[in-house]
Amino acid sequence: MRAVVVDAFGPIENAAIREVPDPVPGPVDLLVEVHATAANYVDILLMGGRHQSKPGLPFIPGKGPAGIVRSAGAEVAGFAAGDRVVAMCEPAGGFAELISVPAAQCHRIPASMPFEDAASMALVYDTAWFSLRERGRYADGETVLVLGATGGVGLAAVQLAKALGAKVLAGVASASKAGMVREAGADAIVDLAREDIHDSLREQVHAATGGHGADIVIDPLGDAIFDAAIRALAWCGRLVVVGFAAGRIPTIRANYLLVRNIDVSGLQIGDYRRRRPDLTARCFEEIYALYEAGRIAPLPTRILPLEKFADALAAIRDRTARGRIVLTQNRRG
Ligand SMILES: NC(=O)c1ccc[n+]([C@@H]2O[C@H](COP(=O)([O-])OP(=O)(O)OC[C@H]3O[C@@H](n4cnc5c(N)ncnc54)[C@H](OP(=O)(O)O)[C@@H]3O)[C@@H](O)[C@H]2O)c1
């Protein structure tokens, strides 16, 4: 089969498309014919050897491919050839014509959902769901501040929080992308590009909430924005650490948690998938039910052929991407 292959950790340009042997599925696996896979920020970390999980070399990047089951292992129950699924592969492997994934990590997609939509939604909506529901313990009508709201996880969190009935504040660093965030359902924009962010973030959140603050902060950014955002939490607020796209991994002074009765928790979704497949299944059921009801929709998505994987990842790295980029297969024969 054809696949994007990483032979050595480094810049995305080091990876290349070439022929590799087809995967050999085991008894609990599904062999999936891949139709679409999104490009993600985390691909760049994995390809650079900068992610907490380092794949063995060589490896095929690409998370959350969507496609058709070609065969199911002897011990697999509940799936059959021809089923349309999203395959939450770990650590990667989706930038390929075929992938073998444990059936427990595969989820049937709605009949009305194109593969491009399934791939576009994978990884970002489930990350948003676990951040809000599981780590953030979202309760009806709470105020959610989503940082990095112009990114994949951020836009999904804005849309999902809105669909769940939250008041949504969206932290935006690139003002030119604010329209996209408003369309996703944000009630107010918090400008993350201000120089005095340590104070101005809290001022903006308090202005938008009548001094209450944010009940939940979803933080894919870290760095100085985390330091500022923790100060904008309401009493008994919860901040969920999702990533460090802004650079520095922040530290927390424990007295701050005590004085304000606040929680800071972390999310590592791959680990949840392994340990709590039941919860992951519930997550995809709810996301797909909201999709079918028209209450959430895939983020703006640009479709490119797999051959353009480096362009797609460069757009994410260089912060020029708007919404999601999905890579599709130009199938042979
Ligand atoms: N914990 C988990 O299980 C999990 C799961 C998925 C993703 N993640 C992590 O979450 C983070 C975001 O992923 P993603 O897929 O949403 O990435 P993405 O689509 O590339 O979005 C990145 C976001 O970060 C913002 N950003 C980047 N550099 C910034 C800076 N210096 N200052 C302020 N904002 C900055 C971008 O703003 P602009 O639009 O202005 O560029 C954008 O909103 C990554 O670190 C990823 O690894 C973690």
Tab-separated table of C-alpha atoms and ligand atoms in Angstrom:
chain	number	residue	atom	x	y	z
A	1	MET	CA	0.000	0.000	0.000
A	2	ARG	CA	0.934	3.667	-0.277
A	3	ALA	CA	1.619	5.590	2.930
A	4	VAL	CA	3.365	8.635	4.355
A	5	VAL	CA	6.446	7.290	6.146
A	6	VAL	CA	8.654	8.901	8.797
A	7	ASP	CA	12.106	7.258	8.909
A	8	ALA	CA	13.720	9.681	11.374
A	9	PHE	CA	12.245	12.266	13.769
A	10	GLY	CA	12.542	15.778	12.373
A	11	PRO	CA	10.692	18.394	10.349
A	12	ILE	CA	7.558	17.358	8.444
A	13	GLU	CA	9.410	17.764	5.137
A	14	ASN	CA	11.517	14.689	6.050
A	15	ALA	CA	8.506	12.397	5.610
A	16	ALA	CA	7.724	10.924	2.186
A	17	ILE	CA	5.060	8.860	0.467
A	18	ARG	CA	6.191	5.401	-0.556
A	19	GLU	CA	5.062	1.777	-0.929
A	20	VAL	CA	5.057	-0.244	2.286
A	21	PRO	CA	3.704	-3.728	3.112
A	22	ASP	CA	-0.031	-3.933	3.885
A	23	PRO	CA	-0.804	-4.186	7.615
A	24	VAL	CA	-1.580	-7.680	8.942
A	25	PRO	CA	-4.587	-7.472	11.300
A	26	GLY	CA	-4.788	-9.650	14.426
A	27	PRO	CA	-7.840	-11.482	15.809
A	28	VAL	CA	-9.255	-8.410	17.629
A	29	ASP	CA	-8.536	-5.952	14.809
A	30	LEU	CA	-10.384	-4.401	11.911
A	31	LEU	CA	-8.618	-3.879	8.592
A	32	VAL	CA	-9.905	-0.503	7.391
A	33	GLU	CA	-9.671	0.929	3.878
A	34	VAL	CA	-8.887	4.578	4.612
A	35	HIS	CA	-10.827	7.256	2.722
A	36	ALA	CA	-10.026	10.428	4.684
A	37	THR	CA	-7.717	11.501	7.529
A	38	ALA	CA	-7.346	14.988	9.014
A	39	ALA	CA	-4.003	16.710	9.489
A	40	ASN	CA	-3.496	17.623	13.143
A	41	TYR	CA	-1.103	19.706	15.215
A	42	VAL	CA	-0.176	16.558	17.137
A	43	ASP	CA	1.122	14.941	13.904
A	44	ILE	CA	3.878	17.566	13.862
A	45	LEU	CA	4.807	16.760	17.472
A	46	LEU	CA	4.879	13.007	16.748
A	47	MET	CA	6.891	13.435	13.538
A	48	GLY	CA	9.361	15.648	15.375
A	49	GLY	CA	9.762	13.177	18.259
A	50	ARG	CA	8.398	15.917	20.552
A	51	HIS	CA	5.252	14.133	21.781
A	52	GLN	CA	5.014	12.305	25.116
A	53	SER	CA	4.474	9.051	23.183
A	54	LYS	CA	7.343	8.353	20.775
A	55	PRO	CA	6.425	5.867	18.048
A	56	GLY	CA	8.991	3.285	16.963
A	57	LEU	CA	10.678	4.120	13.644
A	58	PRO	CA	9.781	3.991	10.847
A	59	PHE	CA	6.165	4.967	11.438
A	60	ILE	CA	3.129	6.212	9.531
A	61	PRO	CA	1.595	9.429	10.956
A	62	GLY	CA	-2.113	10.378	10.837
A	63	LYS	CA	-4.808	10.128	13.515
A	64	GLY	CA	-8.501	9.245	13.325
A	65	PRO	CA	-8.857	7.971	9.749
A	66	ALA	CA	-12.365	7.314	8.410
A	67	GLY	CA	-13.122	4.532	5.980
A	68	ILE	CA	-14.676	1.148	5.233
A	69	VAL	CA	-14.011	-2.101	7.087
A	70	ARG	CA	-12.407	-4.559	4.662
A	71	SER	CA	-12.219	-7.464	7.138
A	72	ALA	CA	-12.770	-8.193	10.824
A	73	GLY	CA	-10.552	-10.487	12.963
A	74	ALA	CA	-11.885	-13.838	14.192
A	75	GLU	CA	-12.555	-12.552	17.723
A	76	VAL	CA	-14.286	-9.319	16.656
A	77	ALA	CA	-17.990	-9.022	17.462
A	78	GLY	CA	-20.239	-6.230	16.260
A	79	PHE	CA	-18.395	-5.201	13.075
A	80	ALA	CA	-18.375	-6.666	9.580
A	81	ALA	CA	-16.824	-5.952	6.198
A	82	GLY	CA	-18.485	-2.932	4.620
A	83	ASP	CA	-19.116	-1.025	7.878
A	84	ARG	CA	-18.261	2.699	7.760
A	85	VAL	CA	-16.071	3.646	10.729
A	86	VAL	CA	-13.720	6.141	12.267
A	87	ALA	CA	-10.613	4.357	13.578
A	88	MET	CA	-8.981	6.000	16.608
A	89	CYS	CA	-5.548	4.499	15.988
A	90	GLU	CA	-2.692	4.871	18.479
A	91	PRO	CA	-0.219	6.374	18.152
A	92	ALA	CA	-0.920	7.006	14.439
A	93	GLY	CA	-1.060	5.265	11.033
A	94	GLY	CA	-3.909	7.074	9.248
A	95	PHE	CA	-1.937	8.590	6.338
A	96	ALA	CA	-2.098	5.287	4.460
A	97	GLU	CA	-4.382	3.315	2.167
A	98	LEU	CA	-5.045	0.679	4.829
A	99	ILE	CA	-4.835	0.524	8.594
A	100	SER	CA	-5.276	-2.234	11.167
A	101	VAL	CA	-6.900	-0.991	14.410
A	102	PRO	CA	-8.376	-2.835	17.417
A	103	ALA	CA	-12.149	-3.007	16.926
A	104	ALA	CA	-12.581	-1.512	20.430
A	105	GLN	CA	-11.062	1.708	19.080
A	106	CYS	CA	-13.368	1.924	16.053
A	107	HIS	CA	-16.752	3.653	15.992
A	108	ARG	CA	-19.486	3.359	13.402
A	109	ILE	CA	-20.235	6.710	11.731
A	110	PRO	CA	-23.775	7.806	10.808
A	111	ALA	CA	-24.980	6.712	7.366
A	112	SER	CA	-25.472	10.369	6.414
A	113	MET	CA	-21.913	11.357	7.389
A	114	PRO	CA	-19.337	11.675	4.586
A	115	PHE	CA	-15.876	10.257	5.381
A	116	GLU	CA	-14.436	13.778	5.116
A	117	ASP	CA	-16.770	14.975	7.892
A	118	ALA	CA	-15.924	11.984	10.096
A	119	ALA	CA	-12.177	12.602	9.637
A	120	SER	CA	-12.574	16.343	10.173
A	121	MET	CA	-14.428	15.762	13.454
A	122	ALA	CA	-12.135	12.998	14.766
A	123	LEU	CA	-9.707	13.884	17.539
A	124	VAL	CA	-11.003	17.442	17.975
A	125	TYR	CA	-14.641	16.839	18.998
A	126	ASP	CA	-13.780	13.876	21.210
A	127	THR	CA	-11.005	15.927	22.854
A	128	ALA	CA	-13.510	18.741	23.372
A	129	TRP	CA	-16.081	16.282	24.773
A	130	PHE	CA	-13.661	14.727	27.286
A	131	SER	CA	-12.452	18.199	28.304
A	132	LEU	CA	-15.958	19.468	28.956
A	133	ARG	CA	-17.827	16.436	30.208
A	134	GLU	CA	-15.214	14.305	31.940
A	135	ARG	CA	-12.362	16.553	33.110
A	136	GLY	CA	-14.299	19.838	33.293
A	137	ARG	CA	-17.492	18.290	34.791
A	138	TYR	CA	-19.631	20.696	32.790
A	139	ALA	CA	-23.043	21.496	34.331
A	140	ASP	CA	-25.969	23.005	32.437
A	141	GLY	CA	-25.706	26.714	31.743
A	142	GLU	CA	-22.128	27.189	32.962
A	143	THR	CA	-19.718	29.651	31.386
A	144	VAL	CA	-16.897	28.056	29.379
A	145	LEU	CA	-13.795	29.948	28.250
A	146	VAL	CA	-12.159	28.175	25.297
A	147	LEU	CA	-8.564	29.235	24.661
A	148	GLY	CA	-7.036	28.689	21.216
A	149	ALA	CA	-10.600	28.932	19.933
A	150	THR	CA	-9.426	29.366	16.320
A	151	GLY	CA	-7.753	25.911	16.314
A	152	GLY	CA	-9.231	22.475	15.710
A	153	VAL	CA	-9.788	21.538	19.363
A	154	GLY	CA	-10.808	25.098	20.223
A	155	LEU	CA	-13.426	25.480	17.482
A	156	ALA	CA	-14.875	22.072	18.316
A	157	ALA	CA	-15.029	23.004	22.013
A	158	VAL	CA	-16.808	26.276	21.200
A	159	GLN	CA	-19.400	24.460	19.105
A	160	LEU	CA	-19.882	21.586	21.511
A	161	ALA	CA	-20.116	23.800	24.611
A	162	LYS	CA	-22.719	25.928	22.841
A	163	ALA	CA	-24.697	22.844	21.807
A	164	LEU	CA	-24.665	21.712	25.468
A	165	GLY	CA	-26.160	25.046	26.557
A	166	ALA	CA	-23.065	26.858	27.853
A	167	LYS	CA	-22.297	30.550	27.656
A	168	VAL	CA	-19.137	30.445	25.545
A	169	LEU	CA	-16.242	32.896	25.663
A	170	ALA	CA	-13.648	32.317	22.943
A	171	GLY	CA	-9.994	33.236	23.414
A	172	VAL	CA	-8.634	34.372	20.045
A	173	ALA	CA	-5.054	35.394	19.213
A	174	SER	CA	-5.528	36.046	15.462
A	175	ALA	CA	-8.281	38.648	15.091
A	176	SER	CA	-8.690	37.834	11.382
A	177	LYS	CA	-10.065	34.401	12.363
A	178	ALA	CA	-12.644	35.702	14.875
A	179	GLY	CA	-15.530	35.415	12.366
A	180	MET	CA	-15.068	31.650	12.201
A	181	VAL	CA	-15.249	31.460	16.002
A	182	ARG	CA	-18.443	33.534	16.136
A	183	GLU	CA	-19.997	31.241	13.516
A	184	ALA	CA	-19.101	28.265	15.729
A	185	GLY	CA	-21.313	29.846	18.418
A	186	ALA	CA	-19.092	32.007	20.648
A	187	ASP	CA	-21.056	34.536	22.711
A	188	ALA	CA	-18.043	36.789	23.236
A	189	ILE	CA	-14.446	37.043	22.044
A	190	VAL	CA	-11.552	37.384	24.494
A	191	ASP	CA	-8.550	39.011	22.785
A	192	LEU	CA	-5.445	36.946	23.598
A	193	ALA	CA	-3.117	39.208	21.610
A	194	ARG	CA	-3.117	42.061	24.139
A	195	GLU	CA	0.285	42.842	25.639
A	196	ASP	CA	-1.066	43.119	29.193
A	197	ILE	CA	-2.649	39.641	28.970
A	198	HIS	CA	-1.921	38.780	32.629
A	199	ASP	CA	-4.563	41.323	33.698
A	200	SER	CA	-6.535	41.960	30.540
A	201	LEU	CA	-7.679	38.357	30.121
A	202	ARG	CA	-9.403	38.394	33.520
A	203	GLU	CA	-10.795	41.891	32.869
A	204	GLN	CA	-12.353	40.720	29.593
A	205	VAL	CA	-13.825	37.565	31.164
A	206	HIS	CA	-15.234	39.510	34.101
A	207	ALA	CA	-16.706	42.121	31.762
A	208	ALA	CA	-18.466	39.372	29.786
A	209	THR	CA	-19.758	37.530	32.883
A	210	GLY	CA	-20.761	40.364	35.221
A	211	GLY	CA	-17.719	39.639	37.410
A	212	HIS	CA	-18.495	35.909	37.804
A	213	GLY	CA	-15.531	34.517	35.843
A	214	ALA	CA	-15.311	31.285	33.842
A	215	ASP	CA	-16.654	28.070	35.392
A	216	ILE	CA	-14.505	26.038	32.986
A	217	VAL	CA	-11.402	26.969	30.991
A	218	ILE	CA	-10.316	24.657	28.163
A	219	ASP	CA	-6.616	25.332	27.553
A	220	PRO	CA	-4.782	23.942	24.494
A	221	LEU	CA	-2.200	26.778	24.710
A	222	GLY	CA	-0.292	26.950	28.027
A	223	ASP	CA	2.443	29.592	28.424
A	224	ALA	CA	1.506	33.095	29.629
A	225	ILE	CA	-2.089	32.522	28.531
A	226	PHE	CA	-2.491	29.701	31.073
A	227	ASP	CA	-1.019	31.956	33.798
A	228	ALA	CA	-3.579	34.622	32.945
A	229	ALA	CA	-6.531	32.275	32.440
A	230	ILE	CA	-6.239	30.598	35.847
A	231	ARG	CA	-6.898	34.056	37.332
A	232	ALA	CA	-10.147	34.313	35.361
A	233	LEU	CA	-11.741	31.198	36.902
A	234	ALA	CA	-14.911	31.563	38.929
A	235	TRP	CA	-15.111	30.209	42.503
A	236	CYS	CA	-14.909	26.379	42.252
A	237	GLY	CA	-13.895	26.741	38.597
A	238	ARG	CA	-12.089	24.011	36.625
A	239	LEU	CA	-9.223	24.519	34.182
A	240	VAL	CA	-8.452	21.641	31.814
A	241	VAL	CA	-4.904	21.430	30.435
A	242	VAL	CA	-5.137	20.099	26.870
A	243	GLY	CA	-1.880	21.220	25.243
A	244	PHE	CA	0.916	23.748	25.005
A	245	ALA	CA	0.547	25.155	21.490
A	246	ALA	CA	1.707	28.598	22.679
A	247	GLY	CA	5.073	27.206	23.850
A	248	ARG	CA	6.041	27.096	27.530
A	249	ILE	CA	4.676	24.386	29.842
A	250	PRO	CA	3.343	26.432	32.771
A	251	THR	CA	3.717	25.777	36.500
A	252	ILE	CA	1.053	26.326	39.177
A	253	ARG	CA	1.379	27.698	42.713
A	254	ALA	CA	-0.691	25.289	44.814
A	255	ASN	CA	-1.877	28.015	47.185
A	256	TYR	CA	-3.784	29.511	44.286
A	257	LEU	CA	-5.893	26.343	44.007
A	258	LEU	CA	-6.608	26.365	47.735
A	259	VAL	CA	-7.503	30.025	48.115
A	260	ARG	CA	-10.022	29.996	45.278
A	261	ASN	CA	-11.294	26.387	45.548
A	262	ILE	CA	-10.330	25.716	41.955
A	263	ASP	CA	-9.279	22.551	40.094
A	264	VAL	CA	-6.653	22.196	37.400
A	265	SER	CA	-6.806	18.852	35.605
A	266	GLY	CA	-5.149	17.393	32.536
A	267	LEU	CA	-6.462	15.462	29.583
A	268	GLN	CA	-4.585	12.797	27.623
A	269	ILE	CA	-7.232	11.387	25.368
A	270	GLY	CA	-5.244	8.416	24.056
A	271	ASP	CA	-5.019	7.088	27.579
A	272	TYR	CA	-8.795	7.453	28.068
A	273	ARG	CA	-9.343	5.473	24.875
A	274	ARG	CA	-7.211	2.600	26.162
A	275	ARG	CA	-8.563	2.586	29.726
A	276	ARG	CA	-12.182	3.647	29.196
A	277	PRO	CA	-13.454	2.360	25.839
A	278	ASP	CA	-16.991	2.532	27.332
A	279	LEU	CA	-16.666	6.281	27.902
A	280	THR	CA	-15.111	6.791	24.484
A	281	ALA	CA	-18.023	4.945	22.874
A	282	ARG	CA	-20.465	7.183	24.784
A	283	CYS	CA	-18.504	10.236	23.621
A	284	PHE	CA	-18.782	9.308	19.928
A	285	GLU	CA	-22.475	8.365	20.351
A	286	GLU	CA	-23.246	11.805	21.757
A	287	ILE	CA	-21.161	13.668	19.170
A	288	TYR	CA	-22.770	11.774	16.292
A	289	ALA	CA	-26.272	12.227	17.759
A	290	LEU	CA	-25.659	15.996	17.938
A	291	TYR	CA	-24.372	15.886	14.329
A	292	GLU	CA	-27.440	14.007	13.105
A	293	ALA	CA	-29.700	16.458	14.951
A	294	GLY	CA	-27.911	19.349	13.191
A	295	ARG	CA	-26.734	20.823	16.501
A	296	ILE	CA	-23.043	20.507	15.638
A	297	ALA	CA	-21.462	20.451	12.203
A	298	PRO	CA	-17.910	19.806	11.046
A	299	LEU	CA	-15.646	22.822	11.234
A	300	PRO	CA	-14.774	24.610	7.978
A	301	THR	CA	-12.687	21.954	6.215
A	302	ARG	CA	-10.298	22.123	3.262
A	303	ILE	CA	-9.882	18.844	1.383
A	304	LEU	CA	-6.497	17.966	-0.144
A	305	PRO	CA	-5.094	14.770	-1.666
A	306	LEU	CA	-2.802	12.730	0.612
A	307	GLU	CA	0.168	13.747	-1.576
A	308	LYS	CA	-0.217	17.281	-0.131
A	309	PHE	CA	0.321	16.104	3.459
A	310	ALA	CA	3.383	18.337	3.944
A	311	ASP	CA	1.477	21.434	2.735
A	312	ALA	CA	-1.384	20.612	5.115
A	313	LEU	CA	0.925	20.164	8.097
A	314	ALA	CA	2.947	23.270	7.167
A	315	ALA	CA	-0.272	25.341	7.221
A	316	ILE	CA	-0.955	24.096	10.763
A	317	ARG	CA	2.651	24.686	11.863
A	318	ASP	CA	2.732	28.186	10.321
A	319	ARG	CA	-0.692	29.110	11.738
A	320	THR	CA	-2.159	29.864	8.297
A	321	ALA	CA	-4.753	27.062	8.397
A	322	ARG	CA	-8.364	28.150	8.836
A	323	GLY	CA	-10.387	25.330	10.330
A	324	ARG	CA	-9.492	21.753	9.451
A	325	ILE	CA	-7.555	20.172	6.598
A	326	VAL	CA	-8.519	16.645	5.545
A	327	LEU	CA	-6.353	14.445	3.319
A	328	THR	CA	-8.167	12.066	1.005
A	329	GLN	CA	-7.020	9.042	-0.965
A	330	ASN	CA	-6.692	9.113	-4.701
A	331	ARG	CA	-7.364	5.366	-4.977
A	332	ARG	CA	-5.659	3.344	-7.682
A	333	GLY	CA	-7.451	0.786	-9.814
B	1	LIG	N1	-4.521	16.354	25.431
B	1	LIG	C1	-4.996	15.728	24.372
B	1	LIG	O1	-5.444	14.587	24.456
B	1	LIG	C2	-4.972	16.463	23.062
B	1	LIG	C3	-5.781	16.068	21.988
B	1	LIG	C4	-5.749	16.835	20.815
B	1	LIG	C5	-4.900	17.939	20.731
B	1	LIG	N2	-4.100	18.264	21.781
B	1	LIG	C6	-3.195	19.418	21.768
B	1	LIG	O2	-3.977	20.608	21.743
B	1	LIG	C7	-3.237	21.648	21.111
B	1	LIG	C8	-4.080	22.265	20.002
B	1	LIG	O3	-4.337	21.273	19.015
B	1	LIG	P1	-5.194	21.653	17.715
B	1	LIG	O4	-5.342	20.402	16.949
B	1	LIG	O5	-6.378	22.451	18.093
B	1	LIG	O6	-4.140	22.612	16.965
B	1	LIG	P2	-4.435	23.746	15.869
B	1	LIG	O7	-5.657	23.428	15.098
B	1	LIG	O8	-3.151	23.919	15.139
B	1	LIG	O9	-4.731	25.041	16.756
B	1	LIG	C9	-3.726	25.659	17.488
B	1	LIG	C10	-4.314	26.815	18.253
B	1	LIG	O10	-3.278	27.390	19.038
B	1	LIG	C11	-3.206	28.785	18.769
B	1	LIG	N3	-1.834	29.228	18.951
B	1	LIG	C12	-0.711	28.685	18.425
B	1	LIG	N4	0.372	29.352	18.843
B	1	LIG	C13	-0.080	30.340	19.662
B	1	LIG	C14	0.548	31.383	20.418
B	1	LIG	N5	1.884	31.520	20.433
B	1	LIG	N6	-0.227	32.223	21.146
B	1	LIG	C15	-1.576	32.085	21.148
B	1	LIG	N7	-2.237	31.129	20.459
B	1	LIG	C16	-1.488	30.261	19.729
B	1	LIG	C17	-3.692	28.922	17.360
B	1	LIG	O11	-4.107	30.253	17.141
B	1	LIG	P3	-4.078	30.917	15.646
B	1	LIG	O12	-5.317	30.411	14.957
B	1	LIG	O13	-4.104	32.358	15.956
B	1	LIG	O14	-2.822	30.437	14.986
B	1	LIG	C18	-4.847	27.924	17.364
B	1	LIG	O15	-5.979	28.502	17.965
B	1	LIG	C19	-1.939	21.006	20.603
B	1	LIG	O16	-0.925	21.230	21.560
B	1	LIG	C20	-2.282	19.520	20.559
B	1	LIG	O17	-1.151	18.702	20.691
B	1	LIG	C21	-4.122	17.534	22.940
